[in-house]
Every structure is written in structure tokens, then in C-alpha cells.
Coordinates of C-alpha atoms in Angstrom, one line a residue:
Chain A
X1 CA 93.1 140.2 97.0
X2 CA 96.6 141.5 96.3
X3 CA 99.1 138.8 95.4
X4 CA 102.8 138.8 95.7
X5 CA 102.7 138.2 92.1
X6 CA 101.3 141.8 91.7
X7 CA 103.5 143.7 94.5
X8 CA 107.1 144.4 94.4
X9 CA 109.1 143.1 96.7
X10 CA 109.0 145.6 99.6
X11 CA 109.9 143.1 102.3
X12 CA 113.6 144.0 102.9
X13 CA 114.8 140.4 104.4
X14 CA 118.8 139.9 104.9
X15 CA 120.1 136.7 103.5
X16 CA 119.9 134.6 106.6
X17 CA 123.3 133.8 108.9
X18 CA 123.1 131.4 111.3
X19 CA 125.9 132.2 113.5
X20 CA 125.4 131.5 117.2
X21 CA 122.0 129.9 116.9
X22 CA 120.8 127.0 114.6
X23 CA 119.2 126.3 111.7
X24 CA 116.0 123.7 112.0
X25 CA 115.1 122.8 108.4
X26 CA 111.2 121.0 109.2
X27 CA 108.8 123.3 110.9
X28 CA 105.5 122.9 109.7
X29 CA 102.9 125.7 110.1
X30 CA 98.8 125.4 109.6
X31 CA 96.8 128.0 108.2
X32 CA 94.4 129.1 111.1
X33 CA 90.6 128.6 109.9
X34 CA 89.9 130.8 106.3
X35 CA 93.5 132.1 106.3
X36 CA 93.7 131.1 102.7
X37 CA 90.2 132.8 102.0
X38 CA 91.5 136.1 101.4
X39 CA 94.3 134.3 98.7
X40 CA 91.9 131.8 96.7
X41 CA 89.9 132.9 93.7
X42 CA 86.5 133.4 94.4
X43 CA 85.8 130.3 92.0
X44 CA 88.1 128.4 93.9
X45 CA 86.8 129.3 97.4
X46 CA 83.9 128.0 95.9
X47 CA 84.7 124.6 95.0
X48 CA 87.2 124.1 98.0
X49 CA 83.4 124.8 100.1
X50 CA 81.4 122.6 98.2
X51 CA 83.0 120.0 97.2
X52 CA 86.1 119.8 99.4
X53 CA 89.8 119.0 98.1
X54 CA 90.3 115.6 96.5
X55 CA 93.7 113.7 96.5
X56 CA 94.5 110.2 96.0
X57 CA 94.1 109.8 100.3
X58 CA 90.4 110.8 99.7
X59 CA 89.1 114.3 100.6
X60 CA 91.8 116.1 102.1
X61 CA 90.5 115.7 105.8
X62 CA 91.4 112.3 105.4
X63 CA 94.8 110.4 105.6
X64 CA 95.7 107.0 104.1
X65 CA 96.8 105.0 107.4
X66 CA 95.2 105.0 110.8
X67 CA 96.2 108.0 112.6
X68 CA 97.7 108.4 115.8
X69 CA 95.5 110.0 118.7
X70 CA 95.4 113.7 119.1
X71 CA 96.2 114.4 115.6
X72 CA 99.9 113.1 116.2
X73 CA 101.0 116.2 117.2
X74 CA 102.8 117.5 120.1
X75 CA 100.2 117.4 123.0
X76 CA 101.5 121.0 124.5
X77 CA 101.2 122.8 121.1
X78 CA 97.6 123.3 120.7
X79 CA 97.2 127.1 120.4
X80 CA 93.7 128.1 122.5
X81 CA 92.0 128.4 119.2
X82 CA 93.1 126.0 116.2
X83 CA 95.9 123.6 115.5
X84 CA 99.5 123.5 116.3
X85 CA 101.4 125.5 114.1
X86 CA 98.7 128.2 113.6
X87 CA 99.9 130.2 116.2
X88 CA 103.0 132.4 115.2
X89 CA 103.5 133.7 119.0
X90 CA 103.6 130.0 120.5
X91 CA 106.2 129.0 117.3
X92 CA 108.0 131.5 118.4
X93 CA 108.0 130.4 122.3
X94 CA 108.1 126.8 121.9
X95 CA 111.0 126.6 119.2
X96 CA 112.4 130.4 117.8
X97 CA 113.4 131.4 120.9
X98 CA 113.3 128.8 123.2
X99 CA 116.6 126.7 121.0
X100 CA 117.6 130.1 119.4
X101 CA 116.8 129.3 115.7
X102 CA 118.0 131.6 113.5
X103 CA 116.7 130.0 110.5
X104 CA 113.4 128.1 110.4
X105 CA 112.4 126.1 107.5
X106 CA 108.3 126.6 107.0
X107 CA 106.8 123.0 105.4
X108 CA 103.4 123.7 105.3
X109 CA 101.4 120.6 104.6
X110 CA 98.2 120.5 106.0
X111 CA 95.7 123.2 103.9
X112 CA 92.7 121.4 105.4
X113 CA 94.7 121.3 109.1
X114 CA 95.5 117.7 109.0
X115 CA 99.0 117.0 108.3
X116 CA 100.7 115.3 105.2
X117 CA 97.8 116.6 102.8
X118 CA 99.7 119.5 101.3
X119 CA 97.7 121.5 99.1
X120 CA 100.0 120.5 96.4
X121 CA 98.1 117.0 95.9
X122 CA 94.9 118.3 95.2
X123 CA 94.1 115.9 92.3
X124 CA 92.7 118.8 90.1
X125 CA 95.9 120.5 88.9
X126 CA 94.1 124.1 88.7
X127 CA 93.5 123.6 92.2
X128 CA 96.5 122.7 93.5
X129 CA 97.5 125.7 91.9
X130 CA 95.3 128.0 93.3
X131 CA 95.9 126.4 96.7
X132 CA 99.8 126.4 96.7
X133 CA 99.8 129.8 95.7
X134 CA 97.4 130.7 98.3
X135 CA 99.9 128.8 100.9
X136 CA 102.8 130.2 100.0
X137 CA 101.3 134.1 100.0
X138 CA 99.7 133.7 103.0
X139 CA 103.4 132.1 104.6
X140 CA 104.8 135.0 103.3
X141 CA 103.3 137.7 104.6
X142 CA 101.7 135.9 108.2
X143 CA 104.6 134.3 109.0
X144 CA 108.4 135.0 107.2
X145 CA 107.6 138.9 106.9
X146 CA 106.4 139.4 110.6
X147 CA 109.0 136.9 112.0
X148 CA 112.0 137.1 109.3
X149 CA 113.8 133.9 111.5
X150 CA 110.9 131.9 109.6
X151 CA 111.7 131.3 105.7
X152 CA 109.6 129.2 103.5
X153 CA 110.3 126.1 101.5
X154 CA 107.4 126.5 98.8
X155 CA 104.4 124.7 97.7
X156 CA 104.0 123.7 94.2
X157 CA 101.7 121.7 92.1
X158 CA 104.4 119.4 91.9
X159 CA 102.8 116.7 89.1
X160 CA 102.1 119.9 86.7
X161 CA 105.5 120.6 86.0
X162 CA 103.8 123.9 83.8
X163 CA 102.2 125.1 86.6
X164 CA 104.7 124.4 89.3
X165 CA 107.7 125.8 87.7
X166 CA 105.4 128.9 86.8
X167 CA 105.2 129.0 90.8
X168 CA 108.8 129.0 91.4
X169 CA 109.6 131.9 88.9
X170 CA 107.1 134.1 90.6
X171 CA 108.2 133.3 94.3
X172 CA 111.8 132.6 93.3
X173 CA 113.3 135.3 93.6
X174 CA 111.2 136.5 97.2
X175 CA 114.4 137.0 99.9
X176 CA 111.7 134.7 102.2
X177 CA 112.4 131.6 100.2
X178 CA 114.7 129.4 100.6
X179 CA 113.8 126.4 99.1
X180 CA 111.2 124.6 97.1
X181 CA 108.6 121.4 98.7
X182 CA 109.1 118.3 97.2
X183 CA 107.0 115.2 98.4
X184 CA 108.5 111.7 99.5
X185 CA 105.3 110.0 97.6
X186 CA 104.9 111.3 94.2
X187 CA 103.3 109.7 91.0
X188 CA 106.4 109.0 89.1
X189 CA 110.2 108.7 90.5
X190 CA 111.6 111.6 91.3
X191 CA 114.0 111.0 88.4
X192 CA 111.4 110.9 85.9
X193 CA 111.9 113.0 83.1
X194 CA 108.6 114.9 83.7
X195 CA 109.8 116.1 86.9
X196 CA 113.1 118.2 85.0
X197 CA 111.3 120.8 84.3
X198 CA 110.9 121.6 88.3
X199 CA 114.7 120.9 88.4
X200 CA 115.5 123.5 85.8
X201 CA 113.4 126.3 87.2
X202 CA 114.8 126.0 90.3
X203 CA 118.4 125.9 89.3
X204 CA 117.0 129.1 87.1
X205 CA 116.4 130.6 90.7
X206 CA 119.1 129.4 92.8
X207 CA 117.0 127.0 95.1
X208 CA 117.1 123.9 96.5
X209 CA 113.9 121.3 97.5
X210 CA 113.5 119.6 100.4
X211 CA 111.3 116.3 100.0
X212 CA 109.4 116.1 102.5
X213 CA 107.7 112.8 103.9
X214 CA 104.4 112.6 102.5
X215 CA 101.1 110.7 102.1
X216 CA 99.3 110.5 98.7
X217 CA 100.9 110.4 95.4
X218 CA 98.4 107.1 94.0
X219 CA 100.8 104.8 95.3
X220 CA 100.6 102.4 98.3
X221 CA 102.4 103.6 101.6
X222 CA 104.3 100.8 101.4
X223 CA 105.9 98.6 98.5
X224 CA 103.2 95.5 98.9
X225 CA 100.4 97.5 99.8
X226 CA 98.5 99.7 102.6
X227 CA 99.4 99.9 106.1
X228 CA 97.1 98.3 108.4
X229 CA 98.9 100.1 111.6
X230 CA 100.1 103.8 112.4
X231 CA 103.5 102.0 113.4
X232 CA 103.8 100.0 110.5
X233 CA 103.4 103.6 108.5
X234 CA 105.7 105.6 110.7
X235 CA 108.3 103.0 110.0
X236 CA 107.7 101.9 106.8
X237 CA 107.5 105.0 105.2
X238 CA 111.0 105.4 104.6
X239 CA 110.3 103.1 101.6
X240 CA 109.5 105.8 99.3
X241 CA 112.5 107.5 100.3
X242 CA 114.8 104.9 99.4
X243 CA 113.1 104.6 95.9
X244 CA 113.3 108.3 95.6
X245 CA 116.9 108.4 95.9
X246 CA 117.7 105.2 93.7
X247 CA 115.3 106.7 90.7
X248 CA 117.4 109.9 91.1
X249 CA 120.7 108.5 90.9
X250 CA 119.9 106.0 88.5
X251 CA 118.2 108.5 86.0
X252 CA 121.3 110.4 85.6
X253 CA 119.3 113.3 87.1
X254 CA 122.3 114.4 88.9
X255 CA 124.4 114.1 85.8
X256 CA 122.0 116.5 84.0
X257 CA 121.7 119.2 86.7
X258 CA 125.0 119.2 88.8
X259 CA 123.8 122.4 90.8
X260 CA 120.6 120.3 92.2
X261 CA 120.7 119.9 95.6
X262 CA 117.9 117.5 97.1
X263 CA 117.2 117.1 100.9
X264 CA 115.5 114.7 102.0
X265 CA 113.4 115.5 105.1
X266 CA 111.9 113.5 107.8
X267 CA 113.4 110.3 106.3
X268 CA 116.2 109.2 109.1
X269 CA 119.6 109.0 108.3
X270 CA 120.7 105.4 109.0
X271 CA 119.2 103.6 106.2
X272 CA 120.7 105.0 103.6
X273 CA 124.0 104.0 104.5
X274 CA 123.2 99.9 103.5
X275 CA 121.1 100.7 101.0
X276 CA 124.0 103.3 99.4
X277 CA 126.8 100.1 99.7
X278 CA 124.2 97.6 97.6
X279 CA 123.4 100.2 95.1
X280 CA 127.0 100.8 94.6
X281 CA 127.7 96.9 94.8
X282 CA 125.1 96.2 92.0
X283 CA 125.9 99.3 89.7
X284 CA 129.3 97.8 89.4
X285 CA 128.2 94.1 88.2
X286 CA 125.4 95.9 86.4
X287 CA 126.8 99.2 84.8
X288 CA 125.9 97.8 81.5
X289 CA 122.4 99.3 82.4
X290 CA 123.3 102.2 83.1
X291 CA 126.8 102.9 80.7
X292 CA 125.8 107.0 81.2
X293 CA 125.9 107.1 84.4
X294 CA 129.2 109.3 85.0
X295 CA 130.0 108.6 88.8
X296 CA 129.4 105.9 91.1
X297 CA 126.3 105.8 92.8
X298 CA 127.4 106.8 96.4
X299 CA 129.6 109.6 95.0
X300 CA 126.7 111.5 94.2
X301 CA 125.5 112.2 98.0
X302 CA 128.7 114.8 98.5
X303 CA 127.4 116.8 96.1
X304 CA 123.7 116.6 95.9
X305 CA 121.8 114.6 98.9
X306 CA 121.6 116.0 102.6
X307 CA 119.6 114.0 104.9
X308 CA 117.7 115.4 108.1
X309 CA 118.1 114.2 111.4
X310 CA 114.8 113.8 112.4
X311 CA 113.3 111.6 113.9
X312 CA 116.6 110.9 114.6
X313 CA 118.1 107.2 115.0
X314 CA 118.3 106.2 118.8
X315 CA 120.8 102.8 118.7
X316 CA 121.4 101.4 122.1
X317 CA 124.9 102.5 122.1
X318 CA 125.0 106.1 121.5
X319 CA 128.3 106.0 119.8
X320 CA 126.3 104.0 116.6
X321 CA 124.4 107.1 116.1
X322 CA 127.9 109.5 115.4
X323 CA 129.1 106.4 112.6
X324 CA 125.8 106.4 111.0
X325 CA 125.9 110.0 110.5
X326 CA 129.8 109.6 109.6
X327 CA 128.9 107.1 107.1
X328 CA 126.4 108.8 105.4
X329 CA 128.4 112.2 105.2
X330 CA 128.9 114.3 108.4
X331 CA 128.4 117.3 105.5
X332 CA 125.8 116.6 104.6
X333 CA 123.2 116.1 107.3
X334 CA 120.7 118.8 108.9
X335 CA 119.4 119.1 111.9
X336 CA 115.2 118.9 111.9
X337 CA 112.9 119.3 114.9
X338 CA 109.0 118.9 112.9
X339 CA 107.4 121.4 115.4
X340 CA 104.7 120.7 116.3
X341 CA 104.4 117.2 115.7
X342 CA 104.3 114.3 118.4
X343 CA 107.8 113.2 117.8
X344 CA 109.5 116.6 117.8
X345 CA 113.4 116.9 118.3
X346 CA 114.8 119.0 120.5
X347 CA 118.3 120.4 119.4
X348 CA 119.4 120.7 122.9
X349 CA 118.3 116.2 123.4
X350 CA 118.4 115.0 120.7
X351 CA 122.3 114.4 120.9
X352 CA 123.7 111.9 123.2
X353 CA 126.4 113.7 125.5
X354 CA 129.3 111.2 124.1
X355 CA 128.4 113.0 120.3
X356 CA 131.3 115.5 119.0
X357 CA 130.9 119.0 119.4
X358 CA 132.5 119.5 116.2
X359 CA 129.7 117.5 114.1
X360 CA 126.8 118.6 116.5
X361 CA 127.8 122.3 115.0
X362 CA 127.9 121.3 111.5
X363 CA 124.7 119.7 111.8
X364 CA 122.9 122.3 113.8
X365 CA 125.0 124.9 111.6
X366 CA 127.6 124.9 109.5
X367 CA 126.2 122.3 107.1
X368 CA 123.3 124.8 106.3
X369 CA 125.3 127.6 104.7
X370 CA 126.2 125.1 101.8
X371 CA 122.8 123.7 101.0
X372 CA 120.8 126.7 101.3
X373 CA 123.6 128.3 99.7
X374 CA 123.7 131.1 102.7
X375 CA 127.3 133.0 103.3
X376 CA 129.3 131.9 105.5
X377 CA 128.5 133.2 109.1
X378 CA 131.5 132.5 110.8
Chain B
X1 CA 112.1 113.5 155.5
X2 CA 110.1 116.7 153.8
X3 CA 106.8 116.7 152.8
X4 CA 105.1 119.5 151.3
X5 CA 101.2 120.2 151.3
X6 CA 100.4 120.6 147.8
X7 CA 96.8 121.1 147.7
X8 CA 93.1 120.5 149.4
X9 CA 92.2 117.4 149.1
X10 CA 88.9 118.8 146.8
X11 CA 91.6 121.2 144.6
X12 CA 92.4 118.2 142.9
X13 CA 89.4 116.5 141.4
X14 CA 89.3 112.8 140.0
X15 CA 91.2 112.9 136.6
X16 CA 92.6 115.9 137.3
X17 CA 96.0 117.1 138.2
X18 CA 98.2 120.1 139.6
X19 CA 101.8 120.9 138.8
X20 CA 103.7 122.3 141.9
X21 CA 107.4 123.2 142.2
X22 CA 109.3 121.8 144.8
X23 CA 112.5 121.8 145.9
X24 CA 112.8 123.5 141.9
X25 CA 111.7 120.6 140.8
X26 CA 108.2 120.7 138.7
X27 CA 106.3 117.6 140.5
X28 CA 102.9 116.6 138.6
X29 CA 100.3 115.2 140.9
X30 CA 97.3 113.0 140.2
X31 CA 94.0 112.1 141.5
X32 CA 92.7 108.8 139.5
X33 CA 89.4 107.7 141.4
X34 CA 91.3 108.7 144.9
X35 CA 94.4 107.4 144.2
X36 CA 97.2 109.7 144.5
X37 CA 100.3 109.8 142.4
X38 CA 102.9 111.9 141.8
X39 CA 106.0 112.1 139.1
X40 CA 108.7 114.1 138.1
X41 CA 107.3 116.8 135.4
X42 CA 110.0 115.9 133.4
X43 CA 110.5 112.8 130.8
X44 CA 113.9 110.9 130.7
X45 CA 114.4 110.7 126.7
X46 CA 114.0 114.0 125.8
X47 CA 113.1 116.2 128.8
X48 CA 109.2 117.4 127.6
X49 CA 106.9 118.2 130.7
X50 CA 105.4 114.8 131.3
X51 CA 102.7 115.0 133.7
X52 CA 101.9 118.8 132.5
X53 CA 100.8 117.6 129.1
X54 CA 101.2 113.8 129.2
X55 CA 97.9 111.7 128.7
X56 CA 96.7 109.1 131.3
X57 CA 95.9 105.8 129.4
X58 CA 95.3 102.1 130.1
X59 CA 97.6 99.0 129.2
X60 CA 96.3 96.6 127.6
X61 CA 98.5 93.4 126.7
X62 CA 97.5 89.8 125.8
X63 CA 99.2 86.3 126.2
X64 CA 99.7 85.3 122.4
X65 CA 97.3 86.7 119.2
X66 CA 93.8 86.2 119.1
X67 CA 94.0 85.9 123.5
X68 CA 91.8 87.8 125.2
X69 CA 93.1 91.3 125.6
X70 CA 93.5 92.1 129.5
X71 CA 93.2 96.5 129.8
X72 CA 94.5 97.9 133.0
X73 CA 92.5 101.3 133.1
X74 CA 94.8 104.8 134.2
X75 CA 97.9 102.9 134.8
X76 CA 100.2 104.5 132.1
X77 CA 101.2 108.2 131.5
X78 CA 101.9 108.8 127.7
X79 CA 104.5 111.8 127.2
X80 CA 103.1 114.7 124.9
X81 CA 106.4 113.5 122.7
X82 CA 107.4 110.4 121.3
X83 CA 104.6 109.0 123.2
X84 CA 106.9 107.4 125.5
X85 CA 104.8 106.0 128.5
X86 CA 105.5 105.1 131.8
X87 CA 103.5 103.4 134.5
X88 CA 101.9 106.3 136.9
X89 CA 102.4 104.4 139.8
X90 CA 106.4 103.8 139.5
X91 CA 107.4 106.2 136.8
X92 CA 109.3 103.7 135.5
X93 CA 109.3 102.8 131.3
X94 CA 107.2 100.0 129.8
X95 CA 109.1 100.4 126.9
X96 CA 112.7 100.9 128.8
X97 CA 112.3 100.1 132.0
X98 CA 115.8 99.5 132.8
X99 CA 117.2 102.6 131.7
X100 CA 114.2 104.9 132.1
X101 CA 112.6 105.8 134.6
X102 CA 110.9 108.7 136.1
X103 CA 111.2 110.1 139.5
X104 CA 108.8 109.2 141.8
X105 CA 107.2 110.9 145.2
X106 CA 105.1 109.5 147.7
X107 CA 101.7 111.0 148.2
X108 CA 99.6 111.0 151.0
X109 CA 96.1 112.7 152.3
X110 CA 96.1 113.7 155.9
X111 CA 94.1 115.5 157.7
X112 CA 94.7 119.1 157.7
X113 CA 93.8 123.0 157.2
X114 CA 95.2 124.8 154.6
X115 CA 94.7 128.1 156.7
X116 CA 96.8 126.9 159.5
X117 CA 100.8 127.9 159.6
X118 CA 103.7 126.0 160.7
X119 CA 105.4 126.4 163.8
X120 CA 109.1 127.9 163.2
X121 CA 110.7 125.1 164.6
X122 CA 108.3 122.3 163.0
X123 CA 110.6 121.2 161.3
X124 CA 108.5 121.1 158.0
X125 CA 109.3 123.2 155.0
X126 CA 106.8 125.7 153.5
X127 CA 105.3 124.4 150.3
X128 CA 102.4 125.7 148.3
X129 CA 100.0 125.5 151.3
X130 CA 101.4 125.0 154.8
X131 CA 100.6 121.8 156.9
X132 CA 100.0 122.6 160.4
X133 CA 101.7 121.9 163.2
X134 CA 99.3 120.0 165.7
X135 CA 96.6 119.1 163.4
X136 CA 94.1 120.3 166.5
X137 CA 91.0 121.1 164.1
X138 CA 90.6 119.2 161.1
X139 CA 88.7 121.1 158.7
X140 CA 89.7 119.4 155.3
X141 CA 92.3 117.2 154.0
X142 CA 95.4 117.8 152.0
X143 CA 97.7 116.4 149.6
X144 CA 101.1 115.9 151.0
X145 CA 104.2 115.3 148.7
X146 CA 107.2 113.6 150.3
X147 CA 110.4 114.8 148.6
X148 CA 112.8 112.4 150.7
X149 CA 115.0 110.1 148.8
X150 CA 113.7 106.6 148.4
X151 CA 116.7 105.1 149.0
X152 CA 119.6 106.8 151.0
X153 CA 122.7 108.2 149.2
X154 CA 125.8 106.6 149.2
X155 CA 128.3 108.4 151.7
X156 CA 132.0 109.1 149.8
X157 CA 133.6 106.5 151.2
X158 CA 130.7 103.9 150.6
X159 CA 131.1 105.0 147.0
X160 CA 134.9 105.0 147.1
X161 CA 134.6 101.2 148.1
X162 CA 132.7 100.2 145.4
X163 CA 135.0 101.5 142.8
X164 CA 137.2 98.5 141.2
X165 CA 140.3 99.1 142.8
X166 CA 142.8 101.1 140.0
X167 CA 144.4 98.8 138.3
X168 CA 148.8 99.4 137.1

């Protein structure tokens, strides 16, 4: 097995530019069957085929709601052999070329080839080491070196701080990452101190994380228990963002590291906007909670929070959808199309005909020079 | 009115379908235990081929909770995104069925032979297969797709007179 960790770098990527084309920040790829083999530790290959992968969900074939039929996943994306998003040719006819995206964020979170069980919640923290490293090499070199319009957003044992920010020092520096994989459902907060460390280390490297939705974490998919109903998941699961985004701006996270920039992916856009107003409303009759907190609570999301558009908000009067985005910050919001999964966004449908060319660039462009820190293409 | 032989009757088996372009248009057509359908191969919200990858389900629905639960086999066509669905028969939306609704062609099975050709004034147009002219030997039937608007189009003036009037 060679690792990345043992090579130089001889992959000689350009800092991506997306000029003419588009950026889409959620594609998710699947390991074809054994990929990972050649990347795991024989000890680890070992375990992974005897005992399976356990996360809070179960073993990792398992998911923690009732899933939707077909694997909830876009019915004309199954490659001939394996699962959507295991075949680099059809990602590359179904979504590269097809919308002309320059610059494709890889989420991979499905080792065992169902989705939302990223390796990175394997309960056993060695082995969500071993296995996020074995993701993100085999990303690398199957997918981002052969096809350099694919970048990776990396896996990380992300409740081992030690091991995780170990990962993002080796891989940090690699031209084919551009960010690091955060999870909408994680033990603690986001804000929590024992997440900081990640924050450091990827400040250290220049990189920003993109939280992800997610299953797992040990907490209930929703804030009064388990989801009895796919739809009461799929809706409800913007929850955890919410409490994501209050524990980070509550924790003074954003005080401590003013270069992090957080994205929160597959979470709509709309919501935020209400639930911004009341935290703002509150902080102000209740700063006494928080007397360190150096801005208002809203003022951080200039800065520090970019949303992604998918699935994007369909009101009945397509006007709604351009104030929503407005409201939240036309800057900061990215356009997402979760190839290959069932309720995939097309760049070229997804915007009512009424919505401003001017904003429909900076979402499918311009807004993703700042937060992936790319030079300006223009 | 055009029609277009898409098929032997036997090309398309029960549960099956076959994807034909006519007219540019991608048409899917359906055979659910001999009943023919045909839609538009392309769904409303967000353009995905529709009858190329959709999924034929039932419906079920019930009066109030705890009712029994009435299922209306192969009547709904779920797009392969968003899951969308629309009733087979109509093409239009159980979820929006004002504002949504997918094209829909007539299909019919008439006798024919698929190695028969059209007489240059038949006043048919040439599809996949070609229907012949006088139908003198029947040696099989086909599917026939009528492309014809269901209703007819407005002329200019019609639409002109339907406009409120421009007002100072």
C-alpha cells in the first residue's frame, strides 16, 4: 500500500477558477466494492470483514430512520455495476459536463455504500481513522487526480480531535483539497471546546469545512426523539443545523478563530433567516449570558457561515425564494446539486426564470472564490 | 391529426415500456396489463426523463386515520427526482395538479404490419415503424401514438380578444 502520506505531491493540480462554468459544492461519491481494500491496514481490513463498522445508527449498513425506496437516490444514476457515485465516467456525464462544473465538491459519506454513514462515525476512533484516511486516499487518486474538476472536502475522525487534526496536516496541504467534512449530527455542539482543535488545524492549513447533513452522532434525529417517517426525517433534520449554528455563535467560536469559515450543506436556506432575528432578539435581552460575545449574533454570517442551496426552498411565489436568499446574505450562499441522490438540483432548474441573473452568478460562482478562498476568475 | 406507429404490439411487454422521439419530443409509452399509456419523457419541476427512469406505483389514500386504506395498483408514475408523481393515465400532479401537469398522448392498438410502408400521399408521417396504408393483411398489431393537440390552439385574434383591453 503506498499512502499519500508517504509520496510527495506529484499531482500538479492548478488552484481551481471557476470562470464560465459553476461551482457545485455537494457531490457525493461511493467507493465501488473493496476500493478501500488496497488503503486499509491489513488489521483493519480484518475487523471491517468480521465484525463490520459500528456507529451509533447500528452497523454501518444501517440508517437510523426508514429509508426511502431505491436507496434514495436518483433512479437514472445507478452505474451497471455498483452504486451511484461509484462510477467516475457517469459523474462526469450526468453532472461535470452536462452543467459545465468547473469545480466539484467530493462528500463522500457512505464507506459501506449507504449514504449518511461516513466512515468518520465509526464508533472505534482507530477505525474511523483508518477508514477516513482510506477515503480520502482513495478520493484522491480515483477521482480528483484523474478528473482534476473533482476536489475533495476530507474525511476526518471528527470526535478524536488528535486524530482528526493529524489528518488534516497530512492532506492539508494536497492542491485536491479544498475543504475539510464536518457532520450536521455530532456528539457535542459544534462550538464545544473539544472541537477547537479541528478549528485550529484547519486555519493552520488554510481550509474551510463544510457540515454536511448527517445521521449518527448518539443523538436523536430530532429534538424529542426518533423519526417514525422518511418525511418527518427529511424535514426535520434541519434541527441539528439550527443547534449547530446557535452553539457556534453562542460559544464565541467565531470570536476565537475569525478566519473560520463554516458551510453548512444540505441544510436549506430559509430557516435560518427567523431563527437568526430570535437569536439576535434574545441575545439582546439576555447578553448578560454571554457579556464576551463581541458582535451581534446575526453579524457573524458575513463573515463566517455560507449556506447551500440545496434542496432548495420552492415557495409558491417564486419571488419568496430571491428574499429568502437576500435575507440570509446573497454572499454568502452556494449553489449544491447532491448528485446522485433522489432530490438532486439541477443548476440549469433549480432557479425560477423571475430570479436575478446577477445573484444566480454569485451563487453558482462568484460566491465560491471567497469561501474556498480561490482567486478571482473574472 | 398524426399518429405515429411506435411499436408491435408484442415489442412492448406488460410492465414494460419504450421511449420514442417524436416530433423531437421523447414520448414514454406503457403497457400495464394491456393498457396503453403514453407521457411526455420529461417532468414539469425540474425537467428529469420521467417515463425513462420514473417508477410505476399504486395510490393508496384513506378517508380519515385508522380507515381502511383503498390502493389503486399502476396508476402513478414517480419521477427518478424529487419523487414527484403523476397519475399515468392524465400526466397530471397528485401533488400539484393545477400547475403541473405532464403532456399527454393518446394511444391506440390497431391492426397492422410493421413491414408494410406508407403511401406518399397517406397523409401519415413516418415514425419509428410505418403504419400502412390500407391495412389489407393484418399480420400483428401496433402501438399508435397520436401527437395532435388535445385541444385546438387559440388563432391570434382569439388570443387578442381575450386580452383585458389596455388600460390609460
Amino acid at each position: 500500500m503506498t499512502t499519500l502520506q508517504e509520496r510527495p505531491y506529484t499531482v500538479d493540480l492548478p488552484v481551481p477558477r471557476v470562470t464560465t462554468g459553476i461551482a457545485d459544492v455537494d457531490i457525493h461519491p461511493v467507493p465501488p466494492a473493496d476500493a478501500l481494500t488496497a488503503y486499509l491496514p491489513r488489521r483493519w481490513r480484518e475487523i471491517v470483514r468480521e465484525y463490520g463498522v459500528r456507529t451509533t445508527n447500528g452497523l454501518f449498513n444501517l440508517g437510523e430512520y426508514p429509508q426511502l425506496y431505491g436507496g434514495a437516490m436518483r433512479a437514472d444514476t445507478w452505474p451497471e455495476t455498483g452504486f451511484p457515485g461509484s462510477d467516475l465516467d457517469l459523474i462526469r456525464k450526468q453532472l461535470l459536463d452536462l452543467y459545465d462544473v468547473q469545480l466539484g465538491v467530493l462528500q463522500c459519506i457512505s464507506p459501506g455504500g449507504q449514504a449518511l454513514n461516513p466512515a468518520s462515525q465509526a464508533l472505534r476512533p482507530e477505525l474511523a481513522d483508518a477508514l477516513t484516511r482510506a477515503v480520502n486516499d482513495w478520493q484522491l487518486e480515483h477521482l480528483v487526480r484523474p478528473e482534476p474538476r473533482l476536489r475533495a472536502a476530507i474525511s476526518v475522525a471528527f470526535e478524536s480531535p488528535d486524530l482528526a487534526t493529524a489528518e488534516i496536516d497530512r492532506l492539508g496541504s494536497h492542491p485536491g483539497v479544498v475543504a475539510v467534512l464536518g457532520l450536521s449530527k455530532t456528539r457535542d455542539p459544534l462550538g464545544s471546546r473539544r472541537y477547537w482543535p479541528i478549528y485550529e488545524a484547519m486555519i493552520d492549513n488554510g481550509l474551510p469545512m463544510q457540515v454536511h447533513l448527517s445521521q449518527g452522532g448518539g443523538n436523536p434525529s430530532t429534538g424529542t426523539g426518533w423519526a417514525s417517517y422518511h418525511t418527518e426525517y427529511h424535514v426535520g433534520q434541519v434541527q441539528s443545523f439550527q443547534s449547530q449554528l446557535l452553539s457556534l455563535v453562542l460559544s464565541g467560536t467565531f470570536d476565537r478563530y475569525p478566519e473560520l469559515r463554516i458551510m453548512f450543506v444540505e441544510g436549506n436556506v430559509a430557516h435560518f433567516v427567523p431563527l437568526l432575528q430570535r437569536l439576535d432578539y434574545h441575545w439582546e435581552t439576555l447578553r448578560s449570558e454571554v457579556p464576551d460575545l463581541q458582535r451581534k449574533p446575526s453579524e457573524y454570517l458575513a463573515d463566517h457561515v455560507w449556506v447551500s442551496t440545496q434542496p432548495i426552498d420552492e415557495p409558491d411565489k417564486p419571488a419568496h425564494l430571491e428574499e429568502y436568499i437576500e435575507e440570509f446574505g446573497a454572499d454568502n450562499v452556494l449553489f449544491a446539486s447532491d448528485y446522485p441522490h433522489f432530490d438532486f438540483d439541477a443548476p440549469n432548474a433549480v432557479f425560477p426564470p423571475s430570479f436575478p441573473a446577477e445573484l444566480k452568478d454569485k451563487i453558482l460562482r462568484g460566491n465560491a472564490v471567497r469561501f474556498f478562498g480561490l482567486e478571482d476568475g473574472a | 391529426m398524426t399518429r405515429y406507429i411506435v411499436a408491435n404490439a408484442t415489442d412492448i411487454a406488460p410492465g414494460e415500456r419504450k421511449i420514442v422521439e417524436l416530433e423531437g419530443r421523447s414520448v414514454g409509452i406503457f403497457n400495464l396489463d394491456g393498457e396503453y399509456y403514453a407521457l411526455l419523457n420529461r417532468c414539469p419541476h425540474a425537467g428529469a426523463p420521467l417515463c425513462e427512469h420514473g417508477t410505476v406505483f399504486g395510490v393508496s389514500s384513506a378517508e380519515s386515520p385508522d380507515k381502511p386504506i383503498d390502493y389503486e395498483r399502476q396508476r402513478s408514475l414517480r419521477c427518478p427526482w424529487h419523487a414527484w408523481e403523476f397519475d399515468i393515465r392524465t400526466g397530471v400532479s397528485f401533488y400539484d395538479p393545477r400547475n403541473a401537469r405532464v403532456r399527454k398522448y393518446e394511444v391506440d392498438v390497431v391492426p397492422g404490419s410493421p413491414q408494410d410502408v406508407a403511401g406518399p400521399d397517406g397523409g401519415r408521417q413516418e415514425g419509428p415503424l410505418v403504419l400502412e396504408g390500407y391495412a389489407v393483411s393484418v399480420e400483428g398489431d401496433v402501438v399508435v401514438v397520436d401527437t395532435s393537440r388535445r385541444r385546438p390552439g387559440r388563432t391570434r385574434e382569439q388570443a387578442a380578444e381575450r386580452r383585458p383591453a389596455a388600460t390609460a
